Structures are given as structure tokens and as C-alpha cells.
């Protein structure tokens, strides 16, 4: 098959065995080495999947229909594709690869599909909950770097469900944010707030992702947790300086539908004693969440990611180099 332009590679007669080589060749004309590498790996793995499973036309069209419906389900407040990535374990895998943490730093977890950008900025000590049915909880937290130095001025984005297991954006009647807020750590790296005890809840199962879970005979539940996201110049970037604290003993602790639980992120809730109650203005015996977050710097994360990337490429037997901290084949 002849080329129609001078810079397009000649294609061979296409067969099951050589079509991958043809597609990779014609996709390798970009000046962007990383894009070329990503496309080469994507095409190779997708084609191998089709060959290994003997993928049928019916199955392929069903997949296209599923992905189409997934896109149609997305709105400004619901991201079905993130949900799909989550239940496949891909979100957790990418986060772990792209944002490794030094051993003494707080591990990351999945962002989830229900973070919003409209949480109110509240003073330290405020209540982020409007749910009178929830079990009151006091949260006392600190933020420090890997050397133990407090970090002041960190923007902390916090969100959780209400006591019925729903995020505010899941209500059609939502007119303002609830069970979420943004605070800024003080000079000692501290921030504290009043909330309600997190509860386990099902992810939305009324769309294509929920249907897939049903076909796989999987449950759709997440263990009780609270989300935190941190932002300050010099820290690992905002969307990845995120973590989730899980309440120990939840029945879904070992089977989180989105694979977000890590043992280091499971915490025990305590009870507020008289001294703490008097200091923070909460009832004696209220639930108490106390946690110290240790955040990695951008430099620490980049150094560890670079090291891990080169070691991974070496294990694959690939001669590689890094461009913008991302591996590409070294063809020089």
C-alpha cells in the first residue's frame, strides 16, 4: 500500500500478525517522544488484548456503547469516567506511580468523583457540617514536612458525605456546599474543625459503572472515610497532595470498591476528654479524630519518581531517558 505523502511510512499488507507494527509505525511521526512512546505501548497492549482474548465484534461494539454511555453520564458534579478508573484500580495505580511518597510521609489515595471547587473558606475551629443527624466529631490535625517542621499557610480542602452516605452534589436540591470546607493551617501547622463521623456509603450505581459492578458480582461500597487535599507552593501538586483517612473497623475496610484503603491511612477515633472539651468548646465524650499529616515536597516526589521510573524501565530491559520526569526510549 503506497504512501500518499512523502513523510508517511509505507504500510505492509495488513494481517492479524502485522497490523500492530503498521499502526505503531504510522503513529510514530510526532516530534513528541513521550506521545510516541505512550501510543506505541497503548496500541501494542490493546492489540495484544484483542488477539489473546479473540475479541468479537459484538464484544467490541458493546465496549464502545459502554464507553459512550459512561461519557453521557458525566456532568459538572459527576465524573463517571473517574468512577470507572477508580473501580478498575487504575486511579490508585497511577497515583502510586506518579506521586510516590518517602517512607515517613503520608500516603496518598484516590481523589474520587465528588470533589468540588466551591467549598467555603472557613476559619480554623469552624463546623463544616450542617447535618444535625450526624454523630458530632472534633478533628485536631497538624501539617509538617518530612523533617518534622510545621508547615503554615497550607490550604486544606476537606470533604465527606452526610450521615446518610451522600455527598451534597448528589442531591438535586443542592443550593450550597455542605459537609465540605477549606481551611488554612496556622503558624504551628495546625488546623481543627468540627464535623460528623464518616460513614460507609455506596458509590453511584445507577449508571454504566454500577451495571458493570453488577455483572462482575461486586459490591459498590466504600468504607467510612474523610478526604483531605493540600496545597502550598513547594508541596507535591494540589490534585495529588491528597489523602483519605479511613475509620478502623468498617465492614468494607478490606474490600473498598475503588481500592483506596492503605493500612497507614486507617485511624482510630477517640473520645473528647474534659480538658479538650473545655479548650475546643465541644461536649465531653464526643468523637475525636486526631492526626498528623506529613507532606512531601515537590523535589522529594520528583526525585523518588525519577528513581522509580528508571528502575522500572531497567527491569523491562529498556534503555530509557527522562524528559520532564517521564521515561521515553533512549534512541540516541
Coordinates of C-alpha atoms in Angstrom, one line a residue, residues 11 22 35 63 70 89 102 109 131 139 152 162 180 187 193 257-258 277 282 291 297 314:
X11 CA 2.3 0.2 5.1
X22 CA 1.9 -0.9 10.9
X35 CA 3.5 10.8 23.0
X63 CA -17.5 -1.9 24.8
X70 CA -20.1 6.5 30.5
X89 CA -7.9 0.2 40.3
X102 CA 9.1 9.0 51.1
X109 CA -5.3 7.9 48.0
X131 CA -26.2 17.6 59.2
X139 CA -10.9 16.9 64.3
X152 CA 2.0 27.1 58.0
X162 CA -23.6 13.4 55.2
X180 CA -17.0 20.3 52.9
X187 CA 1.8 29.2 62.2
X193 CA -12.7 21.8 62.8
X257 CA -14.8 -0.7 45.7
X258 CA -12.2 1.8 44.5
X277 CA -13.9 19.7 75.6
X282 CA -17.3 20.6 72.3
X291 CA -4.0 13.1 63.0
X297 CA 7.9 18.4 48.8
X314 CA 15.6 -1.2 33.5

